[in-house]
Amino acid sequence: MLGVVVLTIIINAVQFEASGLAAHLPNLILCAVIGAALWLNQLYRLRLALAIIIVLVLLAASYPLLAMGVDGNETPRPSFFSSSRL
């Protein structure tokens, strides 16, 4: 996951080089949080590291729903409203 975020930062830096640090700040914060979770995992704090990553993923998935509403954004609907039975 950390590699994907770093690759995203590099691609954004090449594409939007004039946008400055403000455009890369969310990805840099994400790198710091993932790095902290990896560090906690190294210290055998697996539950805390997983909790941080799970909260991060849930916040990232729910932000479009909270910002635009359910009618404004249909993309994340399957992740929240799908059946858990297979």
Backbone as JSON, one array per atom type, in Angstrom:
{
  "sequence": "MLGVVVLTIIINAVQFEASGLAAHLPNLILCAVIGAALWLNQLYRLRLALAIIIVLVLLAASYPLLAMGVDGNETPRPSFFSSSRL",
  "N": [[0.82, -1.18, 0.0], [1.94, 1.21, 0.77], [3.83, 1.54, -1.24], [2.19, 1.98, -3.47], [1.03, 4.44, -2.8], [3.29, 6.09, -2.72], [4.09, 5.87, -5.4], [1.87, 7.12, -6.56], [2.22, 9.73, -5.61], [4.57, 10.4, -6.97], [3.74, 10.25, -9.66], [1.74, 12.25, -9.64], [3.36, 14.44, -9.05], [4.86, 14.64, -11.36], [2.88, 15.08, -13.31], [1.39, 17.33, -12.34], [3.2, 19.53, -11.77], [3.34, 22.26, -11.13], [1.6, 22.72, -9.09], [2.38, 22.61, -6.43], [3.08, 22.0, -2.89], [0.65, 21.75, -1.56], [-1.09, 20.24, -3.1], [-0.07, 17.72, -2.85], [-0.22, 17.12, -0.21], [-2.39, 15.51, 1.06], [-1.66, 12.9, 0.18], [0.9, 12.69, 1.27], [0.33, 12.77, 3.99], [-1.11, 10.41, 4.15], [0.97, 8.61, 3.56], [2.53, 8.97, 5.86], [0.79, 7.99, 7.85], [0.48, 5.31, 7.05], [3.14, 4.53, 7.26], [3.44, 4.82, 10.04], [1.7, 2.82, 10.9], [3.02, 0.57, 9.88], [5.35, 0.72, 11.4], [4.3, 0.33, 13.98], [3.42, -2.27, 13.62], [5.86, -3.54, 13.38], [6.69, -3.38, 15.98], [5.26, -5.36, 17.16], [2.57, -4.69, 17.56], [0.12, -5.48, 16.31], [-2.72, -5.43, 16.3], [-3.34, -2.73, 16.82], [-2.09, -1.5, 14.64], [-3.57, -2.63, 12.52], [-6.09, -1.61, 13.18], [-5.7, 1.13, 12.73], [-5.24, 1.16, 9.94], [-7.66, 0.05, 9.02], [-9.54, 1.97, 9.89], [-8.62, 4.13, 8.39], [-9.11, 3.23, 5.75], [-11.91, 2.96, 5.84], [-12.66, 5.64, 6.33], [-11.7, 6.83, 3.98], [-13.33, 5.57, 2.12], [-15.87, 6.38, 2.9], [-15.88, 9.13, 2.72], [-16.57, 10.31, 0.09], [-19.33, 9.71, 0.06], [-20.24, 11.13, 2.28], [-19.55, 13.72, 1.56], [-20.84, 14.25, -0.94], [-23.25, 12.98, -0.82], [-25.61, 10.22, -1.09], [-27.09, 10.16, -3.46], [-25.58, 11.77, -5.13], [-23.21, 10.46, -5.7], [-22.58, 7.49, -7.04], [-20.64, 5.55, -7.07], [-19.32, 4.4, -4.64], [-21.38, 2.88, -3.56], [-21.76, -0.03, -3.81], [-19.83, -1.02, -1.99], [-20.8, -0.37, 0.5], [-23.49, -1.1, 0.6], [-23.8, -3.69, -0.22], [-24.59, -7.19, -0.14], [-23.5, -9.29, 2.48], [-23.5, -11.97, 2.31], [-22.52, -14.74, 0.39]],
  "CA": [[0.0, 0.0, 0.0], [2.84, 2.35, 0.83], [4.42, 1.69, -2.57], [1.18, 2.58, -4.36], [0.89, 5.85, -2.46], [4.51, 6.77, -3.17], [3.99, 5.94, -6.86], [0.88, 8.14, -6.86], [2.85, 11.03, -5.37], [5.52, 10.65, -8.06], [2.96, 10.53, -10.88], [1.13, 13.57, -9.47], [4.41, 15.45, -9.13], [5.24, 14.8, -12.77], [1.75, 15.66, -14.05], [0.97, 18.63, -11.82], [4.4, 20.04, -11.11], [3.19, 23.64, -10.69], [0.57, 22.83, -8.05], [3.02, 22.8, -5.14], [2.97, 21.01, -1.81], [-0.73, 21.6, -1.12], [-1.73, 19.17, -3.86], [0.49, 16.43, -2.43], [-0.35, 16.98, 1.23], [-3.14, 14.33, 1.48], [-0.88, 11.68, -0.05], [2.01, 12.66, 2.23], [-0.26, 12.39, 5.28], [-1.4, 8.98, 4.02], [2.25, 7.9, 3.69], [2.93, 9.01, 7.26], [-0.08, 7.09, 8.62], [0.85, 3.94, 6.69], [4.43, 4.3, 7.88], [3.24, 4.63, 11.48], [1.1, 1.49, 11.08], [4.08, -0.41, 9.67], [6.24, 0.78, 12.56], [3.6, -0.35, 15.08], [3.45, -3.7, 13.32], [7.22, -4.0, 13.69], [6.77, -3.47, 17.45], [4.3, -6.4, 17.54], [1.29, -4.09, 17.92], [-0.62, -5.78, 15.1], [-4.12, -4.98, 16.41], [-3.38, -1.27, 16.69], [-1.75, -1.19, 13.25], [-4.73, -2.97, 11.7], [-7.16, -0.66, 13.48], [-5.37, 2.38, 12.04], [-5.45, 0.98, 8.51], [-9.1, -0.14, 8.77], [-10.19, 3.28, 10.03], [-8.19, 4.92, 7.24], [-9.84, 2.75, 4.57], [-13.32, 3.31, 6.01], [-12.8, 7.08, 6.13], [-11.51, 7.13, 2.56], [-14.49, 5.07, 1.38], [-17.09, 7.09, 3.27], [-15.78, 10.57, 2.44], [-17.42, 10.75, -1.03], [-20.74, 9.64, 0.45], [-20.54, 12.23, 3.2], [-19.38, 15.01, 0.88], [-21.78, 14.45, -2.03], [-24.51, 12.29, -0.58], [-25.79, 8.95, -1.79], [-27.57, 10.4, -4.82], [-24.57, 12.46, -5.92], [-22.06, 9.62, -6.03], [-23.02, 6.1, -7.04], [-19.5, 4.64, -7.13], [-19.04, 3.58, -3.46], [-22.56, 2.19, -3.06], [-21.62, -1.48, -3.6], [-19.01, -1.35, -0.84], [-21.55, -0.16, 1.73], [-24.83, -1.65, 0.58], [-23.85, -5.03, -0.8], [-24.89, -8.25, 0.81], [-22.29, -9.95, 2.96], [-23.63, -13.39, 2.03], [-22.1, -15.13, -0.96]],
  "C": [[0.87, 1.25, 0.0], [3.48, 2.61, -0.53], [3.45, 2.33, -3.56], [1.03, 4.06, -4.07], [2.11, 6.64, -2.91], [4.51, 6.91, -4.69], [2.98, 7.0, -7.29], [1.45, 9.54, -6.66], [3.81, 11.37, -6.51], [4.78, 10.99, -9.34], [2.3, 11.9, -10.79], [2.16, 14.68, -9.57], [4.83, 15.7, -10.56], [4.12, 15.49, -13.56], [1.44, 17.08, -13.63], [2.12, 19.29, -11.08], [4.24, 21.45, -10.58], [2.24, 23.79, -9.51], [1.15, 22.97, -6.64], [2.72, 21.71, -4.13], [1.52, 20.76, -1.4], [-1.45, 20.47, -1.86], [-1.26, 17.8, -3.4], [0.32, 16.17, -0.94], [-1.2, 15.78, 1.67], [-2.38, 13.02, 1.29], [0.29, 11.58, 0.92], [1.51, 12.28, 3.62], [-0.58, 10.89, 5.27], [-0.13, 8.15, 4.15], [2.69, 7.86, 5.15], [2.09, 8.06, 8.11], [0.26, 5.63, 8.32], [2.21, 3.58, 7.3], [4.33, 4.07, 9.38], [2.63, 3.25, 11.75], [2.15, 0.4, 10.86], [5.06, -0.44, 10.84], [5.6, 0.09, 13.76], [3.58, -1.86, 14.87], [4.82, -4.29, 13.64], [7.41, -4.18, 15.19], [5.78, -4.48, 18.01], [2.99, -5.83, 18.08], [0.35, -4.23, 16.72], [-2.05, -5.25, 15.17], [-4.24, -3.47, 16.23], [-3.06, -0.85, 15.26], [-2.92, -1.49, 12.32], [-5.89, -2.01, 11.94], [-6.93, 0.67, 12.76], [-5.67, 2.26, 10.56], [-6.94, 0.8, 8.19], [-9.85, 1.17, 8.88], [-9.84, 4.17, 8.84], [-8.96, 4.52, 5.98], [-11.32, 3.12, 4.66], [-13.56, 4.81, 5.83], [-12.66, 7.45, 4.66], [-12.7, 6.67, 1.72], [-15.75, 5.87, 1.69], [-17.04, 8.58, 2.97], [-16.62, 11.0, 1.24], [-18.91, 10.7, -0.71], [-21.11, 10.79, 1.36], [-20.46, 13.58, 2.49], [-20.46, 15.27, -0.16], [-23.13, 13.8, -1.81], [-24.61, 11.03, -1.41], [-26.24, 9.16, -3.22], [-26.5, 11.03, -5.71], [-23.43, 11.57, -6.37], [-22.47, 8.16, -5.92], [-21.87, 5.1, -6.98], [-19.32, 3.81, -5.86], [-20.23, 2.8, -2.92], [-22.35, 0.68, -2.87], [-20.8, -1.84, -2.37], [-19.77, -1.2, 0.48], [-22.86, -0.92, 1.77], [-24.92, -3.02, -0.06], [-24.12, -6.06, 0.29], [-23.59, -8.94, 1.23], [-22.36, -11.46, 2.73], [-23.25, -13.68, 0.59], [-22.84, -16.35, -1.41]]
}
